[in-house]
XYZ file of C-alpha atoms in Angstrom:
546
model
C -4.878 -37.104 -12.022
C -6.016 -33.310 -12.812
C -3.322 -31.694 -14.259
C -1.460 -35.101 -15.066
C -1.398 -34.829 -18.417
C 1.076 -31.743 -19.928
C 2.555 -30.025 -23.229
C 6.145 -32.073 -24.153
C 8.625 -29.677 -23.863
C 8.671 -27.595 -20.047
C 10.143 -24.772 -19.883
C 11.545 -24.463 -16.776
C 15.060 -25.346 -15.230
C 14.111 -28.167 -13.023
C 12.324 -37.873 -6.913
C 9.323 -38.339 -9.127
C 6.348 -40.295 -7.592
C 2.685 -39.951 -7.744
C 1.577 -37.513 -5.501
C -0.899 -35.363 -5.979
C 0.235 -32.215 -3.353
C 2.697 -30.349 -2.334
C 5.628 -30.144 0.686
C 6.102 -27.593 2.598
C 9.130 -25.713 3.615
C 10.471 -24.828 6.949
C 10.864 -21.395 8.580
C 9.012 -19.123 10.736
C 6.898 -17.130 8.708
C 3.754 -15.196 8.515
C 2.678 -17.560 6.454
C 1.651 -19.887 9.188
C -1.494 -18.872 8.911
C -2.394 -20.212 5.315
C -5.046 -22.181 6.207
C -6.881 -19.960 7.678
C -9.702 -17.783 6.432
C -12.274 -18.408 3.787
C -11.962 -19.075 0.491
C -13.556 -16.437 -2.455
C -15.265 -17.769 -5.209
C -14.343 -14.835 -7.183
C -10.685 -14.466 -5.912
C -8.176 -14.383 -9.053
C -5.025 -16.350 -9.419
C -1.798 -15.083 -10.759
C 0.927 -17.458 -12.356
C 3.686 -17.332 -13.982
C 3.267 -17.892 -18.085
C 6.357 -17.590 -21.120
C 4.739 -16.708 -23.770
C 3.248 -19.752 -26.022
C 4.777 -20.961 -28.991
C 1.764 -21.273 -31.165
C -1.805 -19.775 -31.374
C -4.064 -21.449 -28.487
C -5.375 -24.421 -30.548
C -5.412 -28.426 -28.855
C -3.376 -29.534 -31.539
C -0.873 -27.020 -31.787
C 1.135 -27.067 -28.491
C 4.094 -29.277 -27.503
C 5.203 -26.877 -25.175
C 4.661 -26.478 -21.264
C 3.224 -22.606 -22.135
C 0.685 -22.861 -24.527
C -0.726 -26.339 -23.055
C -0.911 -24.684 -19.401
C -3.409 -22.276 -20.728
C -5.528 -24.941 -22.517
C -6.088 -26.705 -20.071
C -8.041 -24.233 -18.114
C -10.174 -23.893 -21.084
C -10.743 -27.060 -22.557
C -11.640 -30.463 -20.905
C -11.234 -33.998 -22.667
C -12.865 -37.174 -22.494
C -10.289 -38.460 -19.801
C -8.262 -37.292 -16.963
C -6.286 -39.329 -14.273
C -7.024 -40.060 -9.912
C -4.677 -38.784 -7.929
C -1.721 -40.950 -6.183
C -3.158 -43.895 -8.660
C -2.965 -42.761 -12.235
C -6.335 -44.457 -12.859
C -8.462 -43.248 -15.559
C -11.003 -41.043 -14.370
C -13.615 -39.808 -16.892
C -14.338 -36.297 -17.725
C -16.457 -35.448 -20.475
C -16.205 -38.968 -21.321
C -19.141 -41.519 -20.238
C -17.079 -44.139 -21.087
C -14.131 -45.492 -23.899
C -14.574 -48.718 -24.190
C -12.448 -50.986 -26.461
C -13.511 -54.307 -28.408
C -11.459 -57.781 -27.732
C -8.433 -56.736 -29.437
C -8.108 -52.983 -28.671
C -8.269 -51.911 -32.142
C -11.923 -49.994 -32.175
C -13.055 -48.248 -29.335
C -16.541 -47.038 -28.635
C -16.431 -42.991 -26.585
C -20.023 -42.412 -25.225
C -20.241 -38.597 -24.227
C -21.902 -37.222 -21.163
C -25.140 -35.503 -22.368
C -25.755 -31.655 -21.510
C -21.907 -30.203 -22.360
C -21.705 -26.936 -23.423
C -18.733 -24.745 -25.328
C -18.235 -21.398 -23.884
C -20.395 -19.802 -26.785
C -23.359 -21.864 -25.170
C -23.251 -23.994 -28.248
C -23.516 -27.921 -27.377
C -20.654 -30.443 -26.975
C -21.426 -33.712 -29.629
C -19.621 -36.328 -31.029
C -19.351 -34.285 -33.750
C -17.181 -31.954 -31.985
C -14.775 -34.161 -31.280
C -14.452 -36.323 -34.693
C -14.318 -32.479 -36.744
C -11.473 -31.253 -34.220
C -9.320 -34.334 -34.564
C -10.505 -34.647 -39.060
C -8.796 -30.882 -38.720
C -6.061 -31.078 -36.276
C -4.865 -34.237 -38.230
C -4.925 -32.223 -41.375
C -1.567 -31.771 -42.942
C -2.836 -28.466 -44.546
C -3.419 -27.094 -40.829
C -0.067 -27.221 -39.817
C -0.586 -28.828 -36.214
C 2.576 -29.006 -33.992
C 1.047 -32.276 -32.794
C -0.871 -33.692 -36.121
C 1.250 -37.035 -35.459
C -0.461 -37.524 -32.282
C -3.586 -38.837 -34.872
C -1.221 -41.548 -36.488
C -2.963 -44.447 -35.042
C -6.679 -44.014 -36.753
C -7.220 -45.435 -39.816
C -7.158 -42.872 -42.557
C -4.429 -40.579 -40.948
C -2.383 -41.015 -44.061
C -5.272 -39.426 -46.697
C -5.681 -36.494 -44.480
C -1.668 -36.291 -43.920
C 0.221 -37.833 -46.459
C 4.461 -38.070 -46.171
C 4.002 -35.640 -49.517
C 1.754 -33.599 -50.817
C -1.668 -32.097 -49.998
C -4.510 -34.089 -48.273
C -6.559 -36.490 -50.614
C -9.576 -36.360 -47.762
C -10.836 -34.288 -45.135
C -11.652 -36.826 -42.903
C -10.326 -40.014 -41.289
C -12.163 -42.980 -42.345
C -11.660 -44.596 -39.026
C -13.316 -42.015 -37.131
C -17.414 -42.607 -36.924
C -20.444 -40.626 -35.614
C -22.656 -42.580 -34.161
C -25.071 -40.286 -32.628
C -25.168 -36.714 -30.832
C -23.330 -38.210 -27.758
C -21.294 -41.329 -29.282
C -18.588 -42.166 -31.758
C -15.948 -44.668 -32.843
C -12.598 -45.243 -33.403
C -10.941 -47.199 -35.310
C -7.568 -47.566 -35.304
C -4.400 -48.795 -37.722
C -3.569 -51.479 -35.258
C -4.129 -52.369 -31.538
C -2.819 -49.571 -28.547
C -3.455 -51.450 -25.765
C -3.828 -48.369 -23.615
C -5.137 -45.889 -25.963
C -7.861 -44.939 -23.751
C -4.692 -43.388 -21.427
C -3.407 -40.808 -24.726
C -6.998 -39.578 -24.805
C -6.053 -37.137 -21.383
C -3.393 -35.325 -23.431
C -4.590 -31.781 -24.571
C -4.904 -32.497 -28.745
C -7.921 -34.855 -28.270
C -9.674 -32.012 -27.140
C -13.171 -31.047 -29.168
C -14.110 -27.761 -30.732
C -17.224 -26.110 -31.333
C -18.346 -25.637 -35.069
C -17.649 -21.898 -35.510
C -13.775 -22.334 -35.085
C -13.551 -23.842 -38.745
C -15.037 -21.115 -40.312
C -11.757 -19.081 -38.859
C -9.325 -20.865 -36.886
C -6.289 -18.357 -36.846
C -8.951 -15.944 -34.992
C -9.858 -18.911 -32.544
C -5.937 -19.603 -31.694
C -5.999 -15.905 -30.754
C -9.442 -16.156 -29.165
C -10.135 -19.592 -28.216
C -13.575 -21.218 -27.273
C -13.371 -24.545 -24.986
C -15.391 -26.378 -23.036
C -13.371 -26.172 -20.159
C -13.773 -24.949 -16.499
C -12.324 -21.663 -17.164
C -13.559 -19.481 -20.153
C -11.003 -17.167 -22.443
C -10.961 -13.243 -21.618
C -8.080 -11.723 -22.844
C -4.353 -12.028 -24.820
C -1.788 -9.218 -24.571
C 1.133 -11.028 -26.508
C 4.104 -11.717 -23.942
C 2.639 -10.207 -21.241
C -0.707 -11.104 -20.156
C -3.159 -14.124 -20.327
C -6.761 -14.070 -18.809
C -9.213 -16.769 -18.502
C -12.099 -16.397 -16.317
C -14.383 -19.099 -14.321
C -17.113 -20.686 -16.734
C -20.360 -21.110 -14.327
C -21.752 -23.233 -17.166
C -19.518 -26.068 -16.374
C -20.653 -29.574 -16.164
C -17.163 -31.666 -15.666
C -16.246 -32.646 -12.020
C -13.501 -29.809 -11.478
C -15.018 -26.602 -11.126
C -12.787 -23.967 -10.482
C -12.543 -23.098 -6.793
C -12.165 -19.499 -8.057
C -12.606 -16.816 -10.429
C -9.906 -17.035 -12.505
C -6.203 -16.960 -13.736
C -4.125 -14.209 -14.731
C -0.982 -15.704 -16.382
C 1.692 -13.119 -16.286
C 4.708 -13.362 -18.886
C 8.315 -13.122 -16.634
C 11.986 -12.783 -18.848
C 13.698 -13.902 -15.889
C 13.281 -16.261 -13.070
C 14.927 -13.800 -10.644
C 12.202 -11.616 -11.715
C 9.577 -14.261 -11.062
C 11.022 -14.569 -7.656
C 10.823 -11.085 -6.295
C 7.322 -10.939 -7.487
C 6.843 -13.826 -5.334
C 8.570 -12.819 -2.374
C 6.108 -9.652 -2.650
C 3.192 -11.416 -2.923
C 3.005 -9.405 -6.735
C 2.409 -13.331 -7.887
C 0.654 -16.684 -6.893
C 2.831 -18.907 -7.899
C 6.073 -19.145 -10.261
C 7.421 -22.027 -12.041
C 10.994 -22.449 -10.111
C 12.657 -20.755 -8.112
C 15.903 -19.306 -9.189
C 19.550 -21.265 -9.359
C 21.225 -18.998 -6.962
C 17.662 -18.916 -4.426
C 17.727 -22.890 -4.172
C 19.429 -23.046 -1.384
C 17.435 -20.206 0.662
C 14.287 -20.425 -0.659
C 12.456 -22.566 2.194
C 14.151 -20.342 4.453
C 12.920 -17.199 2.680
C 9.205 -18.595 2.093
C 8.568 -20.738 5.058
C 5.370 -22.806 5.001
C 4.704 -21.089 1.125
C 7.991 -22.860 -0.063
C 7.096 -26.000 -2.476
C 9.078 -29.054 -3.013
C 6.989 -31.051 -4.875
C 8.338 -34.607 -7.060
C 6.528 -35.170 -10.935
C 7.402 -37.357 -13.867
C 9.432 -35.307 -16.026
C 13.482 -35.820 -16.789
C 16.281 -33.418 -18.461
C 18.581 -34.147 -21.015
C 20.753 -33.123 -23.544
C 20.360 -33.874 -26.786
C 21.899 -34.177 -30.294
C 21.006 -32.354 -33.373
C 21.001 -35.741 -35.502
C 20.594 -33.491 -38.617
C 23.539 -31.440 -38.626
C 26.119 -32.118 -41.111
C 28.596 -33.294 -38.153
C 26.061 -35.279 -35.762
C 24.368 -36.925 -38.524
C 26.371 -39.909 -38.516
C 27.647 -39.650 -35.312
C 28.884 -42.899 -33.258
C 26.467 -43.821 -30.220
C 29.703 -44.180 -28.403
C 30.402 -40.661 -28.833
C 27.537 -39.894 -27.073
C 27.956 -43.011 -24.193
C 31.324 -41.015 -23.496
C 29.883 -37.850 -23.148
C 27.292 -39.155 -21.036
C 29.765 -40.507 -18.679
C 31.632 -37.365 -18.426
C 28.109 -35.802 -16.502
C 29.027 -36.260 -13.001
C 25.609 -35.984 -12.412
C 25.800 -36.426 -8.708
C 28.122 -33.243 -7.771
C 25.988 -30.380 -9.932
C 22.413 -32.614 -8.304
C 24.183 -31.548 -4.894
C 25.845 -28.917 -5.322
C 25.107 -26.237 -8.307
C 21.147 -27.630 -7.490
C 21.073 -28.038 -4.024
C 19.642 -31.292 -3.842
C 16.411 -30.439 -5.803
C 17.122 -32.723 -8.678
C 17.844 -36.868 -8.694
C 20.297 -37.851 -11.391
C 18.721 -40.067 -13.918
C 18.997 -43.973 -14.374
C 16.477 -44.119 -17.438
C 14.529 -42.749 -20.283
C 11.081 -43.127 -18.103
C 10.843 -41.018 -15.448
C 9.471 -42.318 -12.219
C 5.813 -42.554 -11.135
C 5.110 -43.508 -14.666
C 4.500 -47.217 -15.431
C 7.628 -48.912 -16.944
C 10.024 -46.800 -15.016
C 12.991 -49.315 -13.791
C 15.671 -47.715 -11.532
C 18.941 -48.589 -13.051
C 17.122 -48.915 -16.202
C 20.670 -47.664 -18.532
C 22.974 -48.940 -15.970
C 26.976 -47.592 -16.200
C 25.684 -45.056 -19.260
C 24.678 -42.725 -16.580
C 27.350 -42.912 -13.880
C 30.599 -40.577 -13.889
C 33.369 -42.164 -14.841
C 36.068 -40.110 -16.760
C 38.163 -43.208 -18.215
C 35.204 -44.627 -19.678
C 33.939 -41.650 -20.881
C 37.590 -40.652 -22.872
C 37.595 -44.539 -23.730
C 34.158 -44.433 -25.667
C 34.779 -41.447 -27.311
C 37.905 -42.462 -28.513
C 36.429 -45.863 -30.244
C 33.128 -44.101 -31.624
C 35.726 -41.447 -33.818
C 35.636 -39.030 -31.631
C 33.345 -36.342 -31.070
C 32.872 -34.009 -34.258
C 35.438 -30.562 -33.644
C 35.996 -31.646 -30.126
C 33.497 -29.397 -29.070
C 29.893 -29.164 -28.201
C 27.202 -26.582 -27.614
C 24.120 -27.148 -25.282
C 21.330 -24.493 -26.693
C 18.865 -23.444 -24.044
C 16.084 -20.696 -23.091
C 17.495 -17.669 -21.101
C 13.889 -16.637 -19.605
C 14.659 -19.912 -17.312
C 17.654 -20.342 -14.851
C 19.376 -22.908 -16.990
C 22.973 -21.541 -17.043
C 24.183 -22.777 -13.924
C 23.733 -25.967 -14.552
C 24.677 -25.820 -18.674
C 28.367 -24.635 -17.446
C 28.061 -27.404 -14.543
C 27.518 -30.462 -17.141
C 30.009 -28.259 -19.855
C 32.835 -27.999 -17.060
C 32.517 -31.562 -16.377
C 32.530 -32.490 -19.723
C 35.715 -30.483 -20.663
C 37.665 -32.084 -17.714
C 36.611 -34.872 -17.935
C 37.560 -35.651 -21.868
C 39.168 -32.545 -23.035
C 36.104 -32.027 -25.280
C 35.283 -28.139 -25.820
C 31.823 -27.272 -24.427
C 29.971 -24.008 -24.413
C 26.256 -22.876 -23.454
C 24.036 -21.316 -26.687
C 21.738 -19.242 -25.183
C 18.012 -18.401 -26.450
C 16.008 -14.932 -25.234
C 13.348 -17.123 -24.797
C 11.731 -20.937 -24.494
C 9.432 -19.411 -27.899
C 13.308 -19.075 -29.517
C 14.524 -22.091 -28.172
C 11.549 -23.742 -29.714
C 11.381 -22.261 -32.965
C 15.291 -23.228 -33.164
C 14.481 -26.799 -33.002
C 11.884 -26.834 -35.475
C 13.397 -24.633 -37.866
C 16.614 -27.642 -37.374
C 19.334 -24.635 -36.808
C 20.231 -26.366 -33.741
C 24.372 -26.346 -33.878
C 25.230 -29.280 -31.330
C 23.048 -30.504 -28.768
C 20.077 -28.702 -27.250
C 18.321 -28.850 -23.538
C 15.578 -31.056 -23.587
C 12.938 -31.535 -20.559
C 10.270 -33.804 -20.942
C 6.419 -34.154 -19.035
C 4.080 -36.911 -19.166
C 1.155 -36.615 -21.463
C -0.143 -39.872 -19.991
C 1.720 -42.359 -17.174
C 2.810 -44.803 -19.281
C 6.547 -45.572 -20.459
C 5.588 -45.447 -24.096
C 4.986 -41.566 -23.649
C 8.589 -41.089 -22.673
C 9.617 -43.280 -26.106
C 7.886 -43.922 -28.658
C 6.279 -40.434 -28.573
C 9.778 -38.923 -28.647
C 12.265 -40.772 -29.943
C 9.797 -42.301 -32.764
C 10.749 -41.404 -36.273
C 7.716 -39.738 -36.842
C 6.804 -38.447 -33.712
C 5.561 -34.807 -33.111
C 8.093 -34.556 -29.904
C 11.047 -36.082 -31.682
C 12.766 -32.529 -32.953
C 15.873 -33.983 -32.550
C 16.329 -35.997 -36.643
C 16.370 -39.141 -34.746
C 15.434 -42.213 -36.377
C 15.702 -45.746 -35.811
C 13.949 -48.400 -38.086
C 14.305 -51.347 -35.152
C 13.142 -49.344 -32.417
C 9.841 -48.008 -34.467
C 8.845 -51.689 -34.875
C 9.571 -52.584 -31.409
C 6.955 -49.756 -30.389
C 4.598 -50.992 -33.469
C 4.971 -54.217 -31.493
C 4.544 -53.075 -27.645
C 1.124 -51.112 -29.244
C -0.517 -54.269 -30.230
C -0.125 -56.305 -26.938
C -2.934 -58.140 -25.535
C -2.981 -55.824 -22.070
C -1.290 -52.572 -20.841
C 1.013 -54.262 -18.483
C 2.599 -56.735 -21.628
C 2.664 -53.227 -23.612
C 4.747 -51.596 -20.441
C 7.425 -54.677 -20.582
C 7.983 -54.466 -24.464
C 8.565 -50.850 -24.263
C 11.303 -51.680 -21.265
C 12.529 -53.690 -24.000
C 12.981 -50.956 -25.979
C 14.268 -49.054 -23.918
C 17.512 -51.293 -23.938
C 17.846 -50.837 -27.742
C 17.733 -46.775 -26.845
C 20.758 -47.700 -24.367
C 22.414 -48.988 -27.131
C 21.800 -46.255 -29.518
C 22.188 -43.108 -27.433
C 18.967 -40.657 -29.076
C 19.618 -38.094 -25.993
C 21.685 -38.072 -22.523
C 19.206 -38.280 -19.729
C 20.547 -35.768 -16.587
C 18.437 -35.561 -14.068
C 14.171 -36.113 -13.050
C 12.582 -32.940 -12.172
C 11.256 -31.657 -9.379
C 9.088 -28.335 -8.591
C 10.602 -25.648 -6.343
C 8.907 -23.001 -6.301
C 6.235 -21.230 -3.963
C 3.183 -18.748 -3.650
C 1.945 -16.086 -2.019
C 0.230 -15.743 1.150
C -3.054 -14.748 -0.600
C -3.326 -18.382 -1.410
C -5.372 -20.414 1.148
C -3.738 -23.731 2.333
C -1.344 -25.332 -0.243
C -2.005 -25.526 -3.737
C -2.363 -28.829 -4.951
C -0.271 -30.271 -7.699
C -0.833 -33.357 -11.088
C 2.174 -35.544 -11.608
C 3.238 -32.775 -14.673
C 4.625 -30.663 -12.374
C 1.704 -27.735 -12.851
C -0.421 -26.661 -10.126
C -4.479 -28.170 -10.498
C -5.766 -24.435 -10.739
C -8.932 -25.409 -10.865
C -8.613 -26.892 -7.307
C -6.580 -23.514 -5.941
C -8.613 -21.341 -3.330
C -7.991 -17.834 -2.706
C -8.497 -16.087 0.626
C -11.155 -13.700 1.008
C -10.003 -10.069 1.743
């Protein structure tokens, strides 16, 4: 679906199917009128933004922020329907695989055009993906490449590069190309919707640190402006050839430090559309917005999860973390400290993605305090007897951090504290730079809506999402082995298979399956439609005419 696929790590403090639009709220409000009018063409969005990790480059965003922005301004070769999940081409012709899955053939749509008017080619694509692969480049999502041959001489374990190019990567012709990869992905055409497949035209590699300030796409929206943690502007590209053109003129993203802030800009009509709504606002909000109030389902879950690297969580029993998990009584804070906005989780997967089983992790999510001291006490303990759950203060994530650290404490007598971060840019750059103490908040989007997404690219050893040390020698050849089935619905079942050996081994302690609720403005006509990553499809959102 448009806007299905999504950065890794959202921001926001958020059950899960796949619709593609939004619920309303209830209330009498003036807002009763949203449908009517007409739309402008020229009409300007505003919506909430944190500022983005990383310079604006495909390859470089794992984060909700940065990934929101790109994809306004550049298309790839796939996207997904609505309410299916179906592959629906984009700049794409077709991606065809041969018998085995192992080499597929992309045939590009003829008459593309970057924003600088220079041409989309296969070229494009095969140099963007040669140089986002590049270990010398420093890509947040490099890994993302693993799969074509040649990966390794262009991003060795050590060392520089020994090549500039992946060998399995082929130019055919101006509007074809190949890939071939290590071994067979049975649904590899499904990653290809996921922001670093992206192409770029030929001028960024003569200065890419200027592009990631001023970047060039091929998308429906073209780049205006960057005021650093305030302002984003990308503008409507009448050039366009893909089959979403923006429905009008623009986006202003606008940087917030607060949700409450966020909120009264809302409420004022001084924004579009925020993320969430505050903690404390959740249960008023449909009251306060009426028919602009959104309660919308997508596939993302939240969890907690362990700094595997630290000297005292490095060799940590999974029993340690079983216990703690049991502690969570995940159904009081869902109805209480979040109003009923959340659905405690039963899996890894979230649902609307394929793979998702309900009950999937069966007790290891349910509340039960005897258990919970029980496993703790046969795992060794947990290290101190005390935890800290690191999270970004821009979002409304304390409630709920003292919620699952109050249940935890009386529950098992375990010490827990919240470790706030200014911002998600801090909370980021606190993972990466491993100076996590305890545990951090993790909350994961589809890329693509397919169970290996919520595994193998995070909990894989190698995996750009996995910031968490975690490695596991049985479950990376279980993946290996789900990759190279025969057909995407034998792939689906091995990764359920894997997803037992996760049970077993505890990488993370999955809370609770997001939800958006939020809400715009009245200058917004009828409701803004949503993709199964929780964002709304801007491209789709209509503004009244003044």
């Amino acid at each position: 679906m448009r806007g299905a696929k999504s950065a890794k790590w959202v921001a926001i403090a958020a059950v899960v199917t796949m619709a593609a639009t939004a619920c309303g709220g209830g209330g009498d409000s003036a807002s009763d009128d949203m449908d009517k009018g007409k739309a402008d063409p020229n009409g300007i969005v505003t919506a909430q933004l944190s500022e983005p990790q990383n310079p604006l480059q495909p390859a470089n965003a794992k984060e909700s922020q940065g990934s929101r922005v790109l994809r306004t301004i550049f298309s790839g070769l796939v996207d997904y329907e609505p309410g299916t999940g179906k592959l629906e081409y984009v700049n794409a012709e077709s991606v065809t695989p041969n018998d085995d899955s192992s080499e597929w053939t992309v045939k590009l749509k003829a008459g593309w055009k970057f924003h600088d008017g220079t041409p989309v080619t296969a070229k494009s694509y095969v140099d963007s993906w040669n140089w986002s692969a590049n270990i010398a480049n420093n890509q947040t999502n490099s890994s993302w490449f693993a799969d074509i041959v040649g990966f390794e001489d262009v991003h060795p374990e050590k060392g520089k590069a020994k090549k500039d190019a992946m060998s399995g990567l082929k130019v055919v012709d101006d509007n074809t190309f190949t890939i071939k990869l290590t071994s067979p992905v049975s649904y590899f055409a499904y990653k290809l919707g996921y922001d670093v497949w992206a192409p770029l035209p030929e001028k960024f590699f003569s200065d890419p640190k200027a592009y990631g300030e001023k970047p060039v796409g091929n998308g429906p929206y073209k780049f205006e402006s960057w005021e650093h943690n305030k302002l984003i502007k990308v503008r409507k590209f009448d050039g366009y050839k893909g089959p979403n053109k923006a429905q009008n003129g623009g986006i202003d993203f606008k940087n917030y430090t607060t949700a409450d802030a966020a909120y009264s800009d809302l409420r004022s009509n001084n924004v579009d559309w925020i993320e969430q709504v505050p903690t404390t606002a959740l249960k008023t909000y449909k009251q306060d917005l009426g028919n602009r109030a959104i309660d919308q389902a997508y596939s993302a879950v939240q969890s907690i999860v362990p700094a595997f690297y630290a000297k005292s969580w490095k060799d940590v029993d999974p029993k340690v973390i079983q216990g703690l998990s049991q502690a969570i009584d995940r159904d009081t804070i869902t109805k209480t400290v979040l109003q009923g906005t959340r659905q405690p989780a039963d899996s890894y997967v979230a649902p609307g993605v394929l793979g998702y089983k309900k009950g999937a992790l069966g007790d290891i999510t349910k509340y039960d305090p005897a258990a919970a001291k029980k496993l703790i006490k046969e795992g060794g303990g947990v290290p101190g007897n005390k935890i800290q759950i690191q999270y970004n203060a821009d979002q409304d994530h304390k409630p709920w951090v003292d919620a699952v650290c109050n249940s935890i404490r009386q529950a098992t007598g375990v010490e827990c504290t919240g470790d706030p971060k200014p911002t998600f840019q801090a909370d980021l750059d606190a993972r990466d730079a491993h100076k996590v103490k305890s545990m951090y908040r993790g909350g994961w989007v589809l890329d693509y809506p397919v169970n290996s997404n919520f595994m193998r690219d995070l909990y894989g050893s190698k995996a750009a999402g996995n910031t968490s040390g975690y490695a596991n020698k049985e479950f990376d050849a279980l993946s290996t082995e789900a990759d190279k089935a025969a057909s995407v619905d034998e792939t689906v079942k091995k990764y359920q298979e894997a997803e037992q050996l996760l049970a077993k081994d505890m990488p993370a302690i999955p809370l609770w399956f997001y939800k958006v609720n939020s809400g715009q403005s009245t200058k917004i006509l009828g409701k803004i439609p949503y993709g199964q990553d929780g964002d709304p499809i801007f491209d789709q959102v209509k503004v009244k005419k003044q």
